[in-house]
Amino acid sequence: MAAHADVKLAAAAFCADLKQECDALTQTLGQPNADRTAVLTRLSIALKSLTEATVFLPAYDQRACAAMLKTISDQLTTAAPARAKFTFASRKAKSSTPAAGPPESAQPLAEQRLPPPQALPPAALAPRPTARQICSNRNCYIAPPPVPISSAESSTSSDVEVADLTRCVVSLLDLHVGALHLKNLDRCVLVVGPIAGSVLVESCRNCVFVICCRQLRIHNSVGLAIPLHIASHPIIEDCSALRFGLYPRAALADFASVERFEAARIDPNPGASAHKTVEDFCWLKRGQSPNWVLMSSDDEHACGTEAMALATSSVVDEQALMDSLDALVARFSVA
């Protein structure tokens, strides 16, 4: 159990910070001139941070944090403004006919200026829809086009979902990825640059993933080879035959030169990577988990550089590309 001390500390710190934010939002909503639009914005940010934190938060803490945010959402939806009696009806005091009640147009000043609070459905507590989806393909090379420098999206990141692919090469090097979700991939090679948020891998088999991120969690996967640069301990659960190595050094230097690491808040120094300290939530005994190993220095170099070369390949012959994919997967990731 002591092996998970860092993860437990991170979870405790996140829960404490979220509770502090929720207490502040509750206090704000209790003020007579509460800016509910600003509260809604802060609530949305908190929901996003909770989604990203699920890579290391235990299920109990996830439910507790979601409940705190749901309480704030309910307060936004049901709370009436404390100054509801203040209207401009006094301007009609000269009228000889007593008014039975305030006219419909005589709303509190704040309600005239602010839109009504938007009710957050239960689905708001689930991960938000991804901005980009790459799904349901096989036997192909996939590289989303880069965002033009003049585009408003060029300085922002997108959440990306890659799902249900078989025998594909996926290059995300030209995208600014905020969070990445990989699901149901079989015999695939995927390469991505620095990611500002988290990576979640689910139900993947016999793949090579070249990843640079702040957080990584892998569920129910087998036979993965992962050259990795990461700011926190990788977490695996219900996995076997996983191999971890260092992200290609040439790519570290290249991305650092264009300040991609700075944008993602990741130290590009190879010594700063925590890829060697994997936490296996299904192995609570003392000693090394049998579900993952570290690659040799030769293997991690070959795996990372060959995957990077495959993802940036200009080979027109699709069959030759697929043959190279098969050889790479067979060499490094078959369980």
Tab-separated table of C-alpha atoms in Angstrom:
chain	number	residue	atom	x	y	z
A	1	MET	CA	0.000	0.000	0.000
A	2	ALA	CA	2.899	2.355	0.640
A	3	ALA	CA	3.713	2.276	-3.071
A	4	HIS	CA	0.687	4.460	-3.742
A	5	ALA	CA	1.605	7.253	-1.322
A	6	ASP	CA	2.201	9.848	-4.054
A	7	VAL	CA	-1.118	9.071	-5.727
A	8	LYS	CA	-2.944	9.296	-2.408
A	9	LEU	CA	-1.312	12.635	-1.657
A	10	ALA	CA	-2.313	13.966	-5.079
A	11	ALA	CA	-5.897	12.776	-4.585
A	12	ALA	CA	-6.097	14.317	-1.109
A	13	ALA	CA	-4.692	17.624	-2.366
A	14	PHE	CA	-7.153	17.735	-5.264
A	15	CYS	CA	-10.141	17.010	-2.997
A	16	ALA	CA	-9.033	19.692	-0.540
A	17	ASP	CA	-8.626	22.280	-3.309
A	18	LEU	CA	-12.012	21.399	-4.796
A	19	LYS	CA	-13.726	21.663	-1.413
A	20	GLN	CA	-12.139	25.077	-0.907
A	21	GLU	CA	-13.445	26.198	-4.308
A	22	CYS	CA	-16.932	24.839	-3.571
A	23	ASP	CA	-16.983	26.621	-0.199
A	24	ALA	CA	-16.012	29.855	-1.947
A	25	LEU	CA	-18.766	29.398	-4.552
A	26	THR	CA	-21.334	28.710	-1.832
A	27	GLN	CA	-20.262	31.872	-0.018
A	28	THR	CA	-20.518	33.857	-3.254
A	29	LEU	CA	-24.017	32.557	-3.959
A	30	GLY	CA	-25.069	33.630	-0.463
A	31	GLN	CA	-24.240	37.273	-1.143
A	32	PRO	CA	-27.084	39.631	-2.149
A	33	ASN	CA	-25.332	40.729	-5.338
A	34	ALA	CA	-23.995	37.338	-6.382
A	35	ASP	CA	-22.767	37.163	-9.971
A	36	ARG	CA	-24.294	33.822	-10.916
A	37	THR	CA	-22.810	33.918	-14.405
A	38	ALA	CA	-19.311	34.076	-12.915
A	39	VAL	CA	-20.190	31.218	-10.559
A	40	LEU	CA	-21.389	29.141	-13.498
A	41	THR	CA	-18.090	29.764	-15.293
A	42	ARG	CA	-16.073	28.702	-12.258
A	43	LEU	CA	-18.276	25.634	-11.839
A	44	SER	CA	-17.615	24.604	-15.442
A	45	ILE	CA	-13.857	24.928	-14.846
A	46	ALA	CA	-14.154	22.789	-11.718
A	47	LEU	CA	-16.094	20.135	-13.629
A	48	LYS	CA	-13.372	20.005	-16.265
A	49	SER	CA	-10.650	19.681	-13.638
A	50	LEU	CA	-12.548	16.794	-12.026
A	51	THR	CA	-12.811	15.041	-15.386
A	52	GLU	CA	-9.053	15.350	-15.875
A	53	ALA	CA	-8.355	14.193	-12.311
A	54	THR	CA	-10.203	10.891	-12.766
A	55	VAL	CA	-6.927	9.382	-13.974
A	56	PHE	CA	-5.685	9.309	-10.361
A	57	LEU	CA	-8.744	9.845	-8.139
A	58	PRO	CA	-10.190	6.721	-6.501
A	59	ALA	CA	-13.864	6.023	-7.237
A	60	TYR	CA	-14.940	7.128	-3.742
A	61	ASP	CA	-13.233	10.518	-4.108
A	62	GLN	CA	-14.690	10.944	-7.598
A	63	ARG	CA	-18.201	10.460	-6.200
A	64	ALA	CA	-17.549	12.812	-3.285
A	65	CYS	CA	-16.196	15.548	-5.574
A	66	ALA	CA	-19.068	15.108	-8.026
A	67	ALA	CA	-21.532	15.448	-5.144
A	68	MET	CA	-19.944	18.730	-4.039
A	69	LEU	CA	-20.208	20.154	-7.561
A	70	LYS	CA	-23.775	18.883	-7.900
A	71	THR	CA	-24.674	20.801	-4.740
A	72	ILE	CA	-23.365	24.025	-6.275
A	73	SER	CA	-25.279	23.259	-9.483
A	74	ASP	CA	-28.496	22.776	-7.495
A	75	GLN	CA	-27.941	26.065	-5.694
A	76	LEU	CA	-27.529	27.845	-9.018
A	77	THR	CA	-30.693	26.266	-10.383
A	78	THR	CA	-33.045	26.752	-7.442
A	79	ALA	CA	-31.778	29.769	-5.507
A	80	ALA	CA	-33.868	32.924	-5.844
A	81	PRO	CA	-32.188	36.349	-5.676
A	82	ALA	CA	-32.282	37.760	-2.144
A	83	ARG	CA	-33.298	41.207	-3.462
A	84	ALA	CA	-36.401	40.073	-5.335
A	85	LYS	CA	-38.567	42.739	-3.660
A	86	PHE	CA	-36.597	45.624	-5.143
A	87	THR	CA	-38.369	46.927	-8.268
A	88	PHE	CA	-39.107	50.242	-9.971
A	89	ALA	CA	-42.835	49.946	-9.275
A	90	SER	CA	-42.644	53.032	-7.003
A	91	ARG	CA	-42.563	55.245	-10.101
A	92	LYS	CA	-46.265	54.437	-10.596
A	93	ALA	CA	-47.259	55.705	-7.144
A	94	LYS	CA	-49.553	58.439	-8.639
A	95	SER	CA	-51.905	55.863	-10.101
A	96	SER	CA	-55.390	56.056	-8.512
A	97	THR	CA	-55.973	52.332	-8.914
A	98	PRO	CA	-54.088	50.216	-6.421
A	99	ALA	CA	-52.037	47.591	-8.118
A	100	ALA	CA	-52.921	44.036	-7.228
A	101	GLY	CA	-49.292	43.088	-7.596
A	102	PRO	CA	-46.120	44.083	-9.409
A	103	PRO	CA	-46.400	44.023	-13.204
A	104	GLU	CA	-44.718	41.189	-15.021
A	105	SER	CA	-42.089	43.540	-16.443
A	106	ALA	CA	-41.054	44.781	-12.995
A	107	GLN	CA	-38.263	42.285	-12.488
A	108	PRO	CA	-35.325	42.757	-10.160
A	109	LEU	CA	-32.587	44.777	-11.798
A	110	ALA	CA	-30.078	41.942	-11.716
A	111	GLU	CA	-32.539	39.568	-13.399
A	112	GLN	CA	-33.028	42.088	-16.210
A	113	ARG	CA	-29.279	42.186	-16.863
A	114	LEU	CA	-28.307	38.565	-16.323
A	115	PRO	CA	-29.593	35.523	-18.187
A	116	PRO	CA	-31.392	32.931	-16.052
A	117	PRO	CA	-29.106	30.349	-14.532
A	118	GLN	CA	-28.611	27.327	-16.734
A	119	ALA	CA	-29.553	24.081	-15.067
A	120	LEU	CA	-26.738	21.564	-15.246
A	121	PRO	CA	-28.099	18.107	-16.109
A	122	PRO	CA	-26.634	15.015	-14.451
A	123	ALA	CA	-24.679	14.391	-17.650
A	124	ALA	CA	-22.651	17.518	-16.893
A	125	LEU	CA	-20.758	15.526	-14.302
A	126	ALA	CA	-19.577	13.089	-16.974
A	127	PRO	CA	-16.559	13.788	-19.212
A	128	ARG	CA	-17.413	16.520	-21.695
A	129	PRO	CA	-17.786	15.619	-25.381
A	130	THR	CA	-14.506	15.618	-27.228
A	131	ALA	CA	-13.765	18.281	-29.799
A	132	ARG	CA	-12.209	15.757	-32.182
A	133	GLN	CA	-13.040	12.101	-32.760
A	134	ILE	CA	-11.111	9.535	-34.779
A	135	CYS	CA	-13.198	6.388	-34.838
A	136	SER	CA	-14.018	3.152	-36.652
A	137	ASN	CA	-11.196	2.623	-39.152
A	138	ARG	CA	-8.844	-0.197	-40.100
A	139	ASN	CA	-5.726	-0.750	-42.191
A	140	CYS	CA	-4.947	2.919	-42.801
A	141	TYR	CA	-2.774	5.936	-41.965
A	142	ILE	CA	-4.530	8.752	-40.083
A	143	ALA	CA	-3.112	12.239	-39.583
A	144	PRO	CA	-5.571	15.076	-38.893
A	145	PRO	CA	-4.539	18.227	-40.777
A	146	PRO	CA	-2.604	20.815	-38.754
A	147	VAL	CA	-4.440	23.912	-37.578
A	148	PRO	CA	-3.384	26.958	-39.663
A	149	ILE	CA	-1.283	29.458	-37.735
A	150	SER	CA	-3.816	32.190	-38.510
A	151	SER	CA	-6.665	30.123	-37.058
A	152	ALA	CA	-8.114	31.028	-33.682
A	153	GLU	CA	-7.696	27.365	-32.711
A	154	SER	CA	-3.946	27.403	-33.287
A	155	SER	CA	-3.217	28.560	-29.738
A	156	THR	CA	-5.850	26.397	-28.044
A	157	SER	CA	-5.939	22.694	-27.306
A	158	SER	CA	-8.640	20.163	-28.112
A	159	ASP	CA	-9.746	17.005	-26.381
A	160	VAL	CA	-9.301	14.044	-28.724
A	161	GLU	CA	-10.916	10.599	-28.716
A	162	VAL	CA	-9.408	7.773	-30.758
A	163	ALA	CA	-11.584	4.659	-30.707
A	164	ASP	CA	-12.355	1.403	-32.486
A	165	LEU	CA	-9.314	1.244	-34.762
A	166	THR	CA	-7.584	-1.874	-36.057
A	167	ARG	CA	-4.132	-1.912	-37.647
A	168	CYS	CA	-3.803	1.847	-38.058
A	169	VAL	CA	-1.004	4.393	-37.801
A	170	VAL	CA	-2.208	7.588	-36.090
A	171	SER	CA	-0.127	10.775	-36.007
A	172	LEU	CA	-1.374	13.561	-33.723
A	173	LEU	CA	1.887	15.500	-33.855
A	174	ASP	CA	0.310	18.502	-35.580
A	175	LEU	CA	-2.510	18.884	-33.044
A	176	HIS	CA	-2.501	20.786	-29.761
A	177	VAL	CA	-4.093	18.089	-27.606
A	178	GLY	CA	-5.560	19.001	-24.223
A	179	ALA	CA	-6.664	15.505	-23.202
A	180	LEU	CA	-6.572	12.170	-25.022
A	181	HIS	CA	-8.835	9.110	-24.749
A	182	LEU	CA	-7.767	5.884	-26.470
A	183	LYS	CA	-10.322	3.079	-26.532
A	184	ASN	CA	-10.636	-0.284	-28.286
A	185	LEU	CA	-7.465	-0.042	-30.371
A	186	ASP	CA	-5.911	-3.220	-31.779
A	187	ARG	CA	-2.473	-3.431	-33.449
A	188	CYS	CA	-2.144	0.329	-33.803
A	189	VAL	CA	0.749	2.773	-33.602
A	190	LEU	CA	-0.063	6.229	-32.223
A	191	VAL	CA	2.297	9.169	-31.722
A	192	VAL	CA	1.394	12.454	-30.033
A	193	GLY	CA	3.270	15.543	-28.879
A	194	PRO	CA	3.107	17.134	-25.404
A	195	ILE	CA	-0.379	16.984	-23.869
A	196	ALA	CA	-1.363	19.594	-21.292
A	197	GLY	CA	-3.822	17.274	-19.549
A	198	SER	CA	-4.430	13.574	-19.105
A	199	VAL	CA	-4.418	10.431	-21.228
A	200	LEU	CA	-6.898	7.616	-20.584
A	201	VAL	CA	-6.324	4.246	-22.287
A	202	GLU	CA	-9.082	1.625	-22.216
A	203	SER	CA	-9.377	-1.845	-23.724
A	204	CYS	CA	-6.392	-1.628	-26.069
A	205	ARG	CA	-4.346	-4.590	-27.283
A	206	ASN	CA	-0.975	-5.046	-28.986
A	207	CYS	CA	-0.263	-1.380	-29.696
A	208	VAL	CA	2.642	1.058	-29.596
A	209	PHE	CA	1.793	4.447	-28.065
A	210	VAL	CA	4.394	7.241	-28.012
A	211	ILE	CA	3.014	9.646	-25.420
A	212	CYS	CA	4.062	12.814	-23.595
A	213	CYS	CA	1.581	13.989	-20.973
A	214	ARG	CA	1.002	15.087	-17.397
A	215	GLN	CA	-1.116	12.107	-16.308
A	216	LEU	CA	-1.717	8.604	-17.700
A	217	ARG	CA	-4.161	5.907	-16.645
A	218	ILE	CA	-4.525	2.550	-18.420
A	219	HIS	CA	-7.461	0.178	-17.908
A	220	ASN	CA	-8.093	-3.355	-19.139
A	221	SER	CA	-5.308	-3.407	-21.724
A	222	VAL	CA	-2.673	-5.945	-22.737
A	223	GLY	CA	0.491	-6.008	-24.811
A	224	LEU	CA	1.213	-2.276	-25.004
A	225	ALA	CA	4.642	-0.733	-25.603
A	226	ILE	CA	4.725	2.890	-24.439
A	227	PRO	CA	7.723	5.200	-24.887
A	228	LEU	CA	6.612	7.820	-22.387
A	229	HIS	CA	7.491	11.211	-20.921
A	230	ILE	CA	5.203	11.994	-17.992
A	231	ALA	CA	5.023	14.455	-15.121
A	232	SER	CA	3.375	12.049	-12.637
A	233	HIS	CA	3.313	8.331	-11.895
A	234	PRO	CA	1.521	6.290	-14.594
A	235	ILE	CA	-1.398	4.263	-13.235
A	236	ILE	CA	-2.487	0.862	-14.572
A	237	GLU	CA	-5.446	-1.286	-13.597
A	238	ASP	CA	-6.519	-4.720	-14.876
A	239	CYS	CA	-3.624	-4.779	-17.349
A	240	SER	CA	-0.847	-7.181	-18.318
A	241	ALA	CA	2.235	-7.337	-20.531
A	242	LEU	CA	2.833	-3.580	-20.563
A	243	ARG	CA	6.267	-2.209	-21.453
A	244	PHE	CA	7.374	1.331	-20.642
A	245	GLY	CA	10.340	3.311	-21.917
A	246	LEU	CA	11.456	6.907	-22.352
A	247	TYR	CA	9.924	9.163	-24.990
A	248	PRO	CA	12.322	9.614	-27.964
A	249	ARG	CA	15.045	12.070	-26.962
A	250	ALA	CA	15.150	13.646	-30.429
A	251	ALA	CA	11.442	14.442	-30.147
A	252	LEU	CA	11.975	15.913	-26.678
A	253	ALA	CA	14.550	18.327	-28.070
A	254	ASP	CA	12.463	19.163	-31.124
A	255	PHE	CA	9.280	19.956	-29.241
A	256	ALA	CA	11.176	21.933	-26.607
A	257	SER	CA	12.534	24.154	-29.369
A	258	VAL	CA	9.019	25.253	-30.307
A	259	GLU	CA	7.911	25.679	-26.698
A	260	ARG	CA	5.347	22.888	-26.854
A	261	PHE	CA	6.504	21.593	-23.483
A	262	GLU	CA	6.181	25.022	-21.930
A	263	ALA	CA	2.601	25.293	-23.185
A	264	ALA	CA	1.820	21.877	-21.684
A	265	ARG	CA	3.609	22.765	-18.411
A	266	ILE	CA	5.902	19.722	-18.712
A	267	ASP	CA	9.635	19.736	-17.999
A	268	PRO	CA	11.335	18.333	-21.164
A	269	ASN	CA	14.376	17.150	-19.217
A	270	PRO	CA	14.468	13.328	-19.623
A	271	GLY	CA	15.367	13.014	-15.958
A	272	ALA	CA	12.076	14.686	-14.988
A	273	SER	CA	9.976	11.879	-16.469
A	274	ALA	CA	8.223	9.537	-14.004
A	275	HIS	CA	7.737	6.716	-16.527
A	276	LYS	CA	9.748	4.292	-14.378
A	277	THR	CA	7.447	4.607	-11.352
A	278	VAL	CA	4.297	2.857	-12.557
A	279	GLU	CA	1.504	2.324	-10.010
A	280	ASP	CA	-0.415	-0.957	-10.502
A	281	PHE	CA	-3.713	-0.714	-8.621
A	282	CYS	CA	-4.224	-4.468	-9.013
A	283	TRP	CA	-0.895	-5.364	-7.379
A	284	LEU	CA	-0.840	-4.452	-3.706
A	285	LYS	CA	1.914	-6.838	-2.649
A	286	ARG	CA	5.480	-5.823	-1.996
A	287	GLY	CA	7.862	-6.011	-4.909
A	288	GLN	CA	7.599	-5.528	-8.647
A	289	SER	CA	4.225	-5.991	-10.327
A	290	PRO	CA	4.305	-8.765	-12.960
A	291	ASN	CA	1.993	-6.727	-15.195
A	292	TRP	CA	4.572	-4.244	-16.472
A	293	VAL	CA	8.292	-3.977	-17.172
A	294	LEU	CA	10.758	-1.340	-18.294
A	295	MET	CA	12.273	-1.632	-21.756
A	296	SER	CA	16.002	-1.847	-22.145
A	297	SER	CA	17.643	1.368	-23.317
A	298	ASP	CA	18.163	-0.150	-26.770
A	299	ASP	CA	14.536	-1.242	-27.056
A	300	GLU	CA	13.079	2.054	-25.858
A	301	HIS	CA	15.231	3.942	-28.360
A	302	ALA	CA	14.313	1.636	-31.237
A	303	CYS	CA	10.613	1.518	-30.346
A	304	GLY	CA	10.251	5.276	-29.976
A	305	THR	CA	12.261	6.298	-33.015
A	306	GLU	CA	10.714	3.656	-35.290
A	307	ALA	CA	7.190	4.604	-34.206
A	308	MET	CA	7.995	8.288	-34.735
A	309	ALA	CA	9.405	7.535	-38.187
A	310	LEU	CA	6.307	5.526	-39.068
A	311	ALA	CA	3.967	8.312	-37.925
A	312	THR	CA	5.844	10.933	-39.962
A	313	SER	CA	6.411	8.677	-42.967
A	314	SER	CA	5.922	9.981	-46.497
A	315	VAL	CA	5.628	6.461	-47.917
A	316	VAL	CA	2.916	6.388	-50.568
A	317	ASP	CA	2.731	2.594	-50.761
A	318	GLU	CA	0.038	1.777	-48.214
A	319	GLN	CA	0.927	-1.900	-48.145
A	320	ALA	CA	4.543	-1.082	-47.306
A	321	LEU	CA	3.337	1.168	-44.484
A	322	MET	CA	1.102	-1.580	-43.088
A	323	ASP	CA	3.953	-4.084	-43.305
A	324	SER	CA	6.148	-1.718	-41.279
A	325	LEU	CA	3.358	-1.336	-38.724
A	326	ASP	CA	3.009	-5.116	-38.399
A	327	ALA	CA	6.753	-5.525	-37.894
A	328	LEU	CA	6.896	-2.818	-35.216
A	329	VAL	CA	3.911	-4.194	-33.305
A	330	ALA	CA	5.195	-7.771	-33.537
A	331	ARG	CA	8.602	-6.754	-32.213
A	332	PHE	CA	7.578	-4.635	-29.266
A	333	SER	CA	4.010	-5.134	-28.124
A	334	VAL	CA	2.632	-8.630	-28.635
A	335	ALA	CA	1.614	-10.114	-25.293
